[in-house]
């Protein structure tokens, strides 16, 4: 049976293959020793780590396979986590609902319509304990995509481990905890920039002592990429934000040789395979040189650029969703060729719904097929030495450094964000990308070229959030408040507020104490707001 074409795609000429990657770097028709003299790119595991941070690549250990998941109640999400772990997932990636991300308890009128919609509701320690029921925190690596309330969720995770008898030094994983990109590209901020930077510094400095195997920040370019950035801009602005955190940590008395060992990064991988590989190869050496030359960091472990990725994001589209399986496979290969430390593969239905069990398992299988069948992981940096890969890496490095210089000359990432300068640059780039997509200059198969109407191409299985989930969350929330000691809650909240008023006290011990008392996310946020106020977007002309 034929399907009616919506854009005469079968008759219209196919899109032209562009002469430049999407970061604007021109690509020669042929790259050879005349256009790019062969140079030794260095050895894997050695400064400046162009070819990777580990000498044996994935031979010693594969990347962590963690699928981003979480929805509805803690019970439902726990069931999904156990499903994925049983099918070979090697790490957890926790999605939180918007009320939790924005510091609202589920009984807040603004929170109720969003309970459990885009992630799991975690308002207090009791919910965290349910979320990880039957999962050994000493044996599993857990990642939390949380920013405005990151310190609170980190404290809650530590309290959960404390109650389970898991030593803090055994905890592994990552908490995103990157507020600067929230101001730029995403929007789940709570506090103004300066106190938010203090809170992030507190988590990193505390983590260095108490949870030395846990990454207390994942400096994220992913959301800026989805907001419109090119690959080069994603890397440049992410590294600029990274420098702002390093500066703040040094101001707070931290030693870069120590705290930089637990700094990690998080990016999207999009569809231009060689551009993505070049982005990460260039990013590794730019970061290593910045730490050495700007901050005097000499410890190789502190110079290393460790990163996780998502394969998917805005590169996936709703029309003809099964095409997304191919896209994610290509992006996964790019991530492995780039030497990522952890990979999350988006499901084919992610552009329009929470993944079903079928699509989530297929996304995980994509990683496993690349890992165990493709052979890509057998050697370190398999594209190293390719004339094209080295040419594009060098060009990408130059573009990244030029963009970072612009941020430096403006006054650094914090000032650029407070003034709205960086937000405006990304908004202009997003508008440009939209025009290119609408015109077909940026081809997306099934969206703006080779389109057709085919009702059978839609997945048959549809994910539906349980309509009773919010009711159950609210019932559990009220039950916790009834059985906890209100006097103990008030005592711990008072101490937290007093510590927040002092600029030189680390807040993490107080947040953990609040969590042990079953204080809620909303209660802790309210006390911090009393001292710090809230962030307001700058007026952009």
Short mmCIF file of C-alpha atoms in Angstrom, two decimals:
data_model
loop_
_atom_site.label_atom_id
_atom_site.label_comp_id
_atom_site.label_asym_id
_atom_site.label_seq_id
_atom_site.Cartn_x
_atom_site.Cartn_y
_atom_site.Cartn_z
CA UNK A 1 0.00 0.00 0.00
CA UNK A 2 1.44 3.37 -0.95
CA UNK A 3 1.29 6.40 1.31
CA UNK A 4 0.48 9.91 0.14
CA UNK A 5 3.53 12.15 0.02
CA UNK A 6 3.19 15.44 1.89
CA UNK A 7 6.09 17.24 0.19
CA UNK A 8 6.55 15.33 -3.03
CA UNK A 9 9.72 13.96 -1.47
CA UNK A 10 9.95 11.16 -4.01
CA UNK A 11 9.96 13.65 -6.89
CA UNK A 12 11.92 16.51 -5.35
CA UNK A 13 15.71 16.55 -5.50
CA UNK A 14 17.38 15.25 -2.36
CA UNK A 15 18.98 17.85 -0.03
CA UNK A 16 22.51 18.84 -0.93
CA UNK A 17 25.37 17.61 1.25
CA UNK A 18 26.72 20.69 2.98
CA UNK A 19 30.34 21.82 2.78
CA UNK A 20 30.54 22.73 6.47
CA UNK A 21 29.74 21.05 9.75
CA UNK A 22 27.01 22.73 11.79
CA UNK A 23 29.52 24.67 13.87
CA UNK A 24 30.39 26.54 10.68
CA UNK A 25 33.77 24.87 10.07
CA UNK A 26 34.40 24.32 6.37
CA UNK A 27 35.29 20.78 5.37
CA UNK A 28 37.58 20.17 2.37
CA UNK A 29 36.40 17.65 -0.20
CA UNK A 30 39.55 15.67 0.55
CA UNK A 31 41.71 15.96 3.67
CA UNK A 32 45.22 14.68 3.13
CA UNK A 33 48.80 15.57 4.15
CA UNK A 34 48.73 18.62 1.89
CA UNK A 35 45.65 20.15 3.56
CA UNK A 36 46.45 18.82 7.03
CA UNK A 37 50.03 17.74 7.72
CA UNK A 38 50.12 14.52 9.72
CA UNK A 39 51.03 15.23 13.34
CA UNK A 40 51.32 12.86 16.28
CA UNK A 41 48.15 13.49 18.36
CA UNK A 42 49.75 12.06 21.49
CA UNK A 43 49.06 8.92 23.46
CA UNK A 44 45.80 8.01 25.23
CA UNK A 45 46.01 8.60 28.96
CA UNK A 46 48.68 11.29 28.59
CA UNK A 47 48.47 15.09 28.67
CA UNK A 48 46.63 16.80 26.98
CA UNK A 49 44.41 13.71 26.64
CA UNK A 50 43.31 14.38 23.06
CA UNK A 51 43.00 10.65 22.49
CA UNK A 52 41.29 9.86 25.79
CA UNK A 53 41.90 9.90 29.52
CA UNK A 54 42.57 6.15 29.85
CA UNK A 55 45.51 4.39 28.24
CA UNK A 56 43.49 1.22 27.63
CA UNK A 57 40.22 2.89 26.65
CA UNK A 58 37.30 0.51 27.11
CA UNK A 59 39.53 -2.58 27.29
CA UNK A 60 39.78 -2.18 31.05
CA UNK A 61 36.18 -1.13 31.62
CA UNK A 62 33.24 -0.23 29.41
CA UNK A 63 31.39 3.05 29.81
CA UNK A 64 28.53 3.13 32.35
CA UNK A 65 25.21 2.41 30.64
CA UNK A 66 22.58 4.43 32.44
CA UNK A 67 19.11 5.13 31.09
CA UNK A 68 17.40 8.33 32.25
CA UNK A 69 14.24 7.21 34.00
CA UNK A 70 11.77 8.22 36.63
CA UNK A 71 8.06 9.03 36.66
CA UNK A 72 5.03 9.15 38.93
CA UNK A 73 5.64 7.71 42.38
CA UNK A 74 8.83 6.37 43.92
CA UNK A 75 7.28 2.88 43.82
CA UNK A 76 6.71 3.04 40.04
CA UNK A 77 10.19 4.37 39.37
CA UNK A 78 11.77 1.72 41.59
CA UNK A 79 9.99 -0.90 39.50
CA UNK A 80 11.38 0.61 36.26
CA UNK A 81 14.92 0.79 37.70
CA UNK A 82 14.83 -2.87 38.68
CA UNK A 83 13.50 -3.74 35.20
CA UNK A 84 16.44 -1.94 33.55
CA UNK A 85 19.04 -3.37 35.93
CA UNK A 86 17.76 -6.88 35.25
CA UNK A 87 18.31 -6.25 31.53
CA UNK A 88 21.94 -5.24 31.88
CA UNK A 89 21.92 -1.54 32.72
CA UNK A 90 24.99 -0.74 34.82
CA UNK A 91 23.99 2.57 36.40
CA UNK A 92 20.88 4.57 37.31
CA UNK A 93 19.92 8.03 36.05
CA UNK A 94 17.13 9.60 38.08
CA UNK A 95 14.64 11.97 36.46
CA UNK A 96 12.89 14.27 38.95
CA UNK A 97 9.52 15.91 38.45
CA UNK A 98 9.30 19.69 38.08
CA UNK A 99 8.04 20.40 41.61
CA UNK A 100 11.10 18.63 43.06
CA UNK A 101 13.39 20.46 40.63
CA UNK A 102 11.87 23.84 41.52
CA UNK A 103 11.81 23.31 45.29
CA UNK A 104 8.04 22.87 45.69
CA UNK A 105 6.38 20.27 47.89
CA UNK A 106 3.60 18.25 46.25
CA UNK A 107 0.87 20.00 48.28
CA UNK A 108 1.84 23.39 46.85
CA UNK A 109 -0.96 24.60 44.51
CA UNK A 110 1.60 25.27 41.75
CA UNK A 111 2.99 21.74 42.09
CA UNK A 112 -0.15 19.63 41.99
CA UNK A 113 -0.71 19.60 38.20
CA UNK A 114 2.93 18.53 37.64
CA UNK A 115 3.37 15.78 40.24
CA UNK A 116 5.24 12.86 38.64
CA UNK A 117 4.78 14.18 35.09
CA UNK A 118 8.37 14.42 33.79
CA UNK A 119 10.09 12.53 36.58
CA UNK A 120 9.62 11.01 39.99
CA UNK A 121 8.33 13.02 42.94
CA UNK A 122 10.91 13.10 45.76
CA UNK A 123 9.88 15.51 48.49
CA UNK A 124 11.52 13.88 51.52
CA UNK A 125 13.80 11.09 52.72
CA UNK A 126 10.95 8.57 52.97
CA UNK A 127 10.42 8.81 49.18
CA UNK A 128 14.15 8.39 48.54
CA UNK A 129 14.16 5.24 50.68
CA UNK A 130 11.28 3.82 48.63
CA UNK A 131 12.98 4.77 45.36
CA UNK A 132 16.05 2.67 46.15
CA UNK A 133 14.32 -0.18 47.97
CA UNK A 134 16.08 -3.44 47.11
CA UNK A 135 18.96 -1.63 45.34
CA UNK A 136 22.41 -1.76 46.95
CA UNK A 137 23.77 1.80 46.93
CA UNK A 138 27.30 0.50 47.55
CA UNK A 139 27.23 -1.42 44.24
CA UNK A 140 25.33 0.87 41.86
CA UNK A 141 26.31 4.24 40.37
CA UNK A 142 23.47 6.77 40.54
CA UNK A 143 23.12 9.98 38.57
CA UNK A 144 20.61 12.71 39.49
CA UNK A 145 19.52 15.29 36.93
CA UNK A 146 18.82 18.06 39.43
CA UNK A 147 20.15 21.60 39.80
CA UNK A 148 18.25 24.19 41.84
CA UNK A 149 17.69 21.67 44.63
CA UNK A 150 20.79 19.57 43.88
CA UNK A 151 22.40 20.07 47.29
CA UNK A 152 19.18 18.96 48.99
CA UNK A 153 18.82 15.81 46.84
CA UNK A 154 22.50 15.01 47.39
CA UNK A 155 21.96 15.39 51.14
CA UNK A 156 18.89 13.15 50.89
CA UNK A 157 20.88 10.47 49.02
CA UNK A 158 23.58 10.54 51.72
CA UNK A 159 20.93 10.29 54.45
CA UNK A 160 19.36 7.35 52.59
CA UNK A 161 22.76 5.62 52.47
CA UNK A 162 23.33 6.40 56.16
CA UNK A 163 20.07 4.71 57.11
CA UNK A 164 20.85 1.72 54.88
CA UNK A 165 24.25 1.28 56.56
CA UNK A 166 26.21 2.12 53.39
CA UNK A 167 29.49 3.96 54.13
CA UNK A 168 29.58 7.36 52.44
CA UNK A 169 32.96 6.65 50.88
CA UNK A 170 31.40 3.79 48.88
CA UNK A 171 28.81 5.97 47.14
CA UNK A 172 29.41 6.43 43.42
CA UNK A 173 27.55 8.47 40.85
CA UNK A 174 26.94 12.07 39.86
CA UNK A 175 24.63 14.91 40.73
CA UNK A 176 24.24 17.47 37.95
CA UNK A 177 24.32 20.51 40.26
CA UNK A 178 25.11 22.97 37.42
CA UNK A 179 23.02 26.06 38.06
CA UNK A 180 24.73 28.33 35.52
CA UNK A 181 23.30 26.48 32.53
CA UNK A 182 19.86 26.67 34.18
CA UNK A 183 19.98 30.45 34.01
CA UNK A 184 21.16 30.22 30.41
CA UNK A 185 19.06 27.52 28.83
CA UNK A 186 16.63 25.61 31.02
CA UNK A 187 14.95 27.57 33.79
CA UNK A 188 14.73 25.45 36.98
CA UNK A 189 16.58 28.03 39.03
CA UNK A 190 15.54 29.13 42.50
CA UNK A 191 18.12 31.37 44.17
CA UNK A 192 20.20 34.26 42.76
CA UNK A 193 23.51 33.45 41.06
CA UNK A 194 25.94 34.24 43.86
CA UNK A 195 24.32 32.21 46.68
CA UNK A 196 23.71 29.40 44.20
CA UNK A 197 27.44 29.34 43.45
CA UNK A 198 28.09 29.15 47.19
CA UNK A 199 25.73 26.18 47.54
CA UNK A 200 27.45 24.35 44.69
CA UNK A 201 30.87 25.02 46.21
CA UNK A 202 29.61 23.60 49.51
CA UNK A 203 28.56 20.35 47.85
CA UNK A 204 31.89 19.95 46.02
CA UNK A 205 34.09 20.73 49.02
CA UNK A 206 31.98 18.51 51.28
CA UNK A 207 31.99 15.70 48.70
CA UNK A 208 35.78 15.77 48.42
CA UNK A 209 35.91 14.83 52.11
CA UNK A 210 32.84 12.65 52.66
CA UNK A 211 31.98 10.98 49.32
CA UNK A 212 35.31 10.93 47.45
CA UNK A 213 34.04 8.59 44.68
CA UNK A 214 30.90 10.62 43.99
CA UNK A 215 30.95 13.42 41.38
CA UNK A 216 29.27 16.39 43.02
CA UNK A 217 28.87 18.37 39.80
CA UNK A 218 28.30 17.55 36.15
CA UNK A 219 28.88 20.77 34.23
CA UNK A 220 26.32 20.48 31.46
CA UNK A 221 26.43 21.69 27.90
CA UNK A 222 23.56 19.42 26.90
CA UNK A 223 20.78 21.87 27.66
CA UNK A 224 22.55 24.75 25.91
CA UNK A 225 22.90 22.48 22.86
CA UNK A 226 19.20 21.68 22.90
CA UNK A 227 18.46 25.39 23.34
CA UNK A 228 20.17 26.12 20.01
CA UNK A 229 23.97 26.06 20.40
CA UNK A 230 26.28 24.56 17.82
CA UNK A 231 28.66 21.81 18.92
CA UNK A 232 31.52 24.30 19.29
CA UNK A 233 29.37 26.72 21.31
CA UNK A 234 28.13 23.90 23.53
CA UNK A 235 31.69 22.97 24.44
CA UNK A 236 32.97 26.56 24.75
CA UNK A 237 30.17 27.82 27.00
CA UNK A 238 30.31 24.67 29.13
CA UNK A 239 34.05 25.07 29.71
CA UNK A 240 33.51 28.78 30.47
CA UNK A 241 30.98 27.80 33.13
CA UNK A 242 33.49 25.24 34.41
CA UNK A 243 36.09 27.98 34.89
CA UNK A 244 33.55 30.02 36.86
CA UNK A 245 33.08 27.10 39.27
CA UNK A 246 36.84 26.62 39.60
CA UNK A 247 37.26 30.32 40.42
CA UNK A 248 34.52 30.15 43.06
CA UNK A 249 35.97 27.02 44.63
CA UNK A 250 39.41 28.60 44.86
CA UNK A 251 37.83 31.70 46.42
CA UNK A 252 36.25 29.41 49.04
CA UNK A 253 39.65 27.94 49.89
CA UNK A 254 39.55 24.81 47.73
CA UNK A 255 42.68 23.33 46.12
CA UNK A 256 42.28 22.85 42.37
CA UNK A 257 44.63 19.85 42.35
CA UNK A 258 42.13 18.10 44.61
CA UNK A 259 38.63 19.28 43.74
CA UNK A 260 39.21 19.14 39.97
CA UNK A 261 39.53 15.36 40.24
CA UNK A 262 35.77 15.14 40.84
CA UNK A 263 34.61 17.70 38.27
CA UNK A 264 32.70 16.04 35.45
CA UNK A 265 30.85 17.20 32.35
CA UNK A 266 27.68 16.29 30.51
CA UNK A 267 26.80 16.82 26.84
CA UNK A 268 24.46 15.87 24.02
CA UNK A 269 25.67 13.91 21.04
CA UNK A 270 23.91 14.95 17.84
CA UNK A 271 23.99 13.59 14.33
CA UNK A 272 27.20 14.86 12.68
CA UNK A 273 29.44 11.99 13.75
CA UNK A 274 32.85 13.50 12.96
CA UNK A 275 31.91 16.92 14.37
CA UNK A 276 30.88 15.30 17.66
CA UNK A 277 34.08 13.26 17.91
CA UNK A 278 36.15 16.38 17.18
CA UNK A 279 34.20 18.35 19.80
CA UNK A 280 35.15 15.94 22.57
CA UNK A 281 38.75 15.40 21.45
CA UNK A 282 39.28 19.17 21.33
CA UNK A 283 37.41 19.72 24.63
CA UNK A 284 39.70 17.30 26.45
CA UNK A 285 42.87 19.11 25.50
CA UNK A 286 41.45 22.63 25.95
CA UNK A 287 40.36 21.77 29.52
CA UNK A 288 43.66 20.08 30.40
CA UNK A 289 45.68 23.07 29.18
CA UNK A 290 43.44 25.58 30.97
CA UNK A 291 43.85 23.80 34.29
CA UNK A 292 47.60 23.54 33.86
CA UNK A 293 48.30 27.02 32.47
CA UNK A 294 45.67 29.11 34.29
CA UNK A 295 45.57 27.34 37.65
CA UNK A 296 48.88 25.51 37.87
CA UNK A 297 47.25 22.07 38.17
CA UNK A 298 49.91 19.41 37.68
CA UNK A 299 48.18 16.23 38.86
CA UNK A 300 47.08 14.33 35.71
CA UNK A 301 43.94 13.08 37.46
CA UNK A 302 42.88 16.67 38.08
CA UNK A 303 43.59 17.66 34.46
CA UNK A 304 41.34 14.94 33.05
CA UNK A 305 38.13 15.91 31.27
CA UNK A 306 35.61 13.25 32.30
CA UNK A 307 32.19 13.36 30.67
CA UNK A 308 28.90 11.59 30.19
CA UNK A 309 26.54 12.03 27.27
CA UNK A 310 22.97 11.73 26.10
CA UNK A 311 22.46 10.40 22.59
CA UNK A 312 19.29 12.05 21.35
CA UNK A 313 17.62 15.16 22.71
CA UNK A 314 16.48 17.67 20.11
CA UNK A 315 18.09 15.65 17.32
CA UNK A 316 15.13 13.25 17.62
CA UNK A 317 11.75 14.14 16.11
CA UNK A 318 8.18 12.92 16.45
CA UNK A 319 7.40 12.29 12.74
CA UNK A 320 8.42 8.78 11.62
CA UNK A 321 9.72 7.98 15.13
CA UNK A 322 11.35 4.67 14.16
CA UNK A 323 13.96 6.75 12.32
CA UNK A 324 15.12 7.78 15.80
CA UNK A 325 16.48 4.27 16.38
CA UNK A 326 18.95 4.87 13.54
CA UNK A 327 19.82 8.33 14.83
CA UNK A 328 20.55 7.08 18.34
CA UNK A 329 22.70 4.24 16.98
CA UNK A 330 24.85 6.69 15.00
CA UNK A 331 25.13 9.02 17.99
CA UNK A 332 26.09 6.12 20.26
CA UNK A 333 28.92 5.20 17.88
CA UNK A 334 30.10 8.82 17.98
CA UNK A 335 30.02 8.79 21.80
CA UNK A 336 32.07 5.59 21.96
CA UNK A 337 34.57 6.89 19.39
CA UNK A 338 34.83 10.01 21.56
CA UNK A 339 35.66 8.08 24.74
CA UNK A 340 32.60 8.96 26.88
CA UNK A 341 32.60 7.68 30.47
CA UNK A 342 28.84 7.17 30.64
CA UNK A 343 26.14 7.05 27.96
CA UNK A 344 22.38 7.42 28.06
CA UNK A 345 20.54 6.54 24.87
CA UNK A 346 17.18 8.22 24.28
CA UNK A 347 14.26 6.01 23.28
CA UNK A 348 12.55 6.34 19.90
CA UNK A 349 9.35 7.74 21.47
CA UNK A 350 11.11 10.26 23.71
CA UNK A 351 10.13 13.29 21.55
CA UNK A 352 6.48 12.87 22.53
CA UNK A 353 6.14 10.67 25.63
CA UNK A 354 7.88 8.99 28.56
CA UNK A 355 9.47 5.85 27.05
CA UNK A 356 7.61 2.58 27.29
CA UNK A 357 9.32 -0.54 28.60
CA UNK A 358 9.75 -1.73 25.00
CA UNK A 359 11.38 1.49 23.76
CA UNK A 360 13.53 1.87 26.90
CA UNK A 361 14.86 -1.66 26.49
CA UNK A 362 15.57 -1.09 22.78
CA UNK A 363 17.54 2.07 23.65
CA UNK A 364 19.61 0.09 26.15
CA UNK A 365 20.13 -2.72 23.60
CA UNK A 366 21.53 -0.09 21.19
CA UNK A 367 24.40 0.56 23.61
CA UNK A 368 24.94 -3.13 24.21
CA UNK A 369 25.11 -3.90 20.47
CA UNK A 370 27.67 -1.13 19.94
CA UNK A 371 29.64 -2.36 22.97
CA UNK A 372 29.67 -6.07 22.26
CA UNK A 373 29.09 -6.49 18.52
CA UNK A 374 30.41 -3.47 16.62
CA UNK A 375 34.08 -3.77 17.59
CA UNK A 376 34.36 0.02 18.02
CA UNK A 377 35.39 -0.35 21.67
CA UNK A 378 38.35 -2.65 20.94
CA UNK A 379 40.86 0.15 20.43
CA UNK A 380 41.30 3.56 21.99
CA UNK A 381 40.32 6.58 19.89
CA UNK A 382 39.67 4.59 16.67
CA UNK A 383 39.57 7.77 14.56
CA UNK A 384 42.88 9.08 15.93
CA UNK A 385 45.35 9.80 13.15
CA UNK A 386 42.64 10.15 10.51
CA UNK A 387 43.46 13.22 8.43
CA UNK A 388 39.84 14.34 8.64
CA UNK A 389 39.45 13.68 12.38
CA UNK A 390 42.67 15.53 13.23
CA UNK A 391 41.86 18.42 10.86
CA UNK A 392 38.41 18.84 12.41
CA UNK A 393 39.75 18.49 15.98
CA UNK A 394 42.27 21.28 15.38
CA UNK A 395 39.63 23.52 13.79
CA UNK A 396 37.19 22.79 16.61
CA UNK A 397 39.82 23.64 19.22
CA UNK A 398 40.42 27.03 17.56
CA UNK A 399 36.68 27.74 17.42
CA UNK A 400 36.17 26.75 21.08
CA UNK A 401 39.06 28.93 22.26
CA UNK A 402 37.78 31.92 20.24
CA UNK A 403 34.31 31.60 21.78
CA UNK A 404 35.73 31.26 25.29
CA UNK A 405 37.83 34.37 24.73
CA UNK A 406 34.63 36.32 23.97
CA UNK A 407 33.14 35.21 27.30
CA UNK A 408 36.36 36.10 29.13
CA UNK A 409 36.48 39.54 27.53
CA UNK A 410 32.87 40.18 28.55
CA UNK A 411 33.81 39.55 32.18
CA UNK A 412 33.38 35.82 32.59
CA UNK A 413 30.44 33.42 32.61
CA UNK A 414 28.76 34.70 35.78
CA UNK A 415 28.59 38.31 34.56
CA UNK A 416 27.54 37.19 31.07
CA UNK A 417 24.65 35.25 32.62
CA UNK A 418 23.61 37.91 35.15
CA UNK A 419 23.43 40.47 32.33
CA UNK A 420 21.59 38.09 29.97
CA UNK A 421 24.34 38.38 27.33
CA UNK A 422 24.91 34.64 27.00
CA UNK A 423 21.18 33.86 26.99
CA UNK A 424 20.67 36.29 24.13
CA UNK A 425 23.46 34.75 22.04
CA UNK A 426 21.94 31.29 22.40
CA UNK A 427 18.45 32.61 21.62
CA UNK A 428 19.74 34.12 18.37
CA UNK A 429 21.38 30.81 17.48
CA UNK A 430 18.14 28.93 18.20
CA UNK A 431 16.24 31.27 15.88
CA UNK A 432 18.83 30.69 13.19
CA UNK A 433 18.54 26.89 13.58
CA UNK A 434 14.74 27.08 13.37
CA UNK A 435 14.94 29.03 10.11
CA UNK A 436 17.44 26.52 8.69
CA UNK A 437 15.18 23.61 9.64
CA UNK A 438 12.03 25.25 8.25
CA UNK A 439 13.75 26.06 4.96
CA UNK A 440 15.27 22.60 4.58
CA UNK A 441 18.82 23.98 4.68
CA UNK A 442 19.31 21.75 7.72
CA UNK A 443 17.91 18.40 6.53
CA UNK A 444 16.02 16.21 9.00
CA UNK A 445 14.76 13.08 7.31
CA UNK A 446 11.05 12.55 7.85
CA UNK A 447 10.57 16.09 9.17
CA UNK A 448 11.52 18.50 6.37
CA UNK A 449 12.56 16.04 3.65
CA UNK A 450 11.49 12.55 2.57
CA UNK A 451 8.21 13.03 4.43
CA UNK A 452 5.10 10.95 4.03
CA UNK A 453 1.91 10.25 5.92
CA UNK A 454 1.99 6.76 7.36
CA UNK A 455 -0.25 6.13 10.39
CA UNK A 456 1.32 2.70 10.83
CA UNK A 457 4.70 4.28 11.64
CA UNK A 458 3.48 5.46 15.04
CA UNK A 459 4.38 3.15 17.97
CA UNK A 460 1.44 1.07 19.07
CA UNK A 461 2.38 1.13 22.76
CA UNK A 462 1.59 4.42 24.50
CA UNK A 463 2.88 5.40 27.93
CA UNK A 464 0.26 6.84 30.26
CA UNK A 465 0.95 8.33 33.67
CA UNK A 466 -1.27 6.73 36.29
CA UNK A 467 -3.99 9.36 36.99
CA UNK A 468 -4.01 8.26 40.64
CA UNK A 469 -0.26 8.82 41.10
CA UNK A 470 -0.59 12.39 42.38
CA UNK A 471 -3.21 11.32 44.91
CA UNK A 472 -0.90 8.60 46.27
CA UNK A 473 2.03 11.03 46.45
CA UNK A 474 -0.05 13.51 48.46
CA UNK A 475 -1.31 10.79 50.82
CA UNK A 476 2.24 9.61 51.53
CA UNK A 477 3.40 13.22 51.97
CA UNK A 478 0.77 13.90 54.62
CA UNK A 479 1.55 10.61 56.38
CA UNK A 480 5.24 11.55 56.69
CA UNK A 481 4.38 14.94 58.16
CA UNK A 482 2.08 13.33 60.73
CA UNK A 483 4.57 10.74 61.98
CA UNK A 484 7.78 12.82 62.06
CA UNK A 485 8.87 14.95 65.03
CA UNK A 486 7.87 18.50 64.18
CA UNK A 487 10.09 19.85 66.95
CA UNK A 488 13.11 18.09 65.41
CA UNK A 489 12.19 19.41 61.97
CA UNK A 490 12.00 23.00 63.25
CA UNK A 491 15.29 22.63 65.13
CA UNK A 492 17.16 21.43 62.03
CA UNK A 493 15.54 24.04 59.78
CA UNK A 494 16.48 26.83 62.21
CA UNK A 495 20.12 25.68 62.18
CA UNK A 496 20.09 25.55 58.38
CA UNK A 497 18.77 29.11 58.16
CA UNK A 498 21.36 30.39 60.63
CA UNK A 499 24.15 28.74 58.65
CA UNK A 500 22.83 30.23 55.40
CA UNK A 501 23.06 33.70 56.95
CA UNK A 502 26.79 33.17 57.52
CA UNK A 503 28.93 33.20 54.38
CA UNK A 504 31.70 30.95 55.71
CA UNK A 505 29.78 27.85 56.87
CA UNK A 506 29.29 24.75 54.73
CA UNK A 507 25.57 23.99 54.47
CA UNK A 508 25.80 20.29 53.59
CA UNK A 509 25.94 18.92 57.18
CA UNK A 510 22.83 21.00 58.00
CA UNK A 511 20.96 19.79 54.90
CA UNK A 512 21.75 16.16 55.77
CA UNK A 513 20.53 16.75 59.32
CA UNK A 514 17.28 18.22 57.93
CA UNK A 515 16.82 15.19 55.67
CA UNK A 516 17.33 12.77 58.57
CA UNK A 517 14.55 14.64 60.40
CA UNK A 518 12.29 14.18 57.34
CA UNK A 519 12.13 17.89 56.58
CA UNK A 520 10.77 18.39 53.07
CA UNK A 521 12.39 19.90 50.00
CA UNK A 522 9.92 22.79 50.10
CA UNK A 523 10.63 23.52 53.76
CA UNK A 524 14.40 23.64 53.24
CA UNK A 525 14.06 25.82 50.14
CA UNK A 526 11.75 28.23 51.99
CA UNK A 527 14.34 28.76 54.74
CA UNK A 528 17.10 29.43 52.20
CA UNK A 529 14.86 31.85 50.28
CA UNK A 530 14.39 33.86 53.48
CA UNK A 531 18.12 34.55 53.50
CA UNK A 532 18.92 34.71 49.80
CA UNK A 533 15.78 35.70 47.91
CA UNK A 534 15.02 34.45 44.39
CA UNK A 535 16.58 34.83 40.95
CA UNK A 536 14.84 37.11 38.45
CA UNK A 537 15.61 36.99 34.75
CA UNK A 538 17.47 40.03 33.40
CA UNK A 539 15.54 42.33 31.10
CA UNK A 540 16.81 41.79 27.55
CA UNK A 541 16.55 44.59 25.03
#
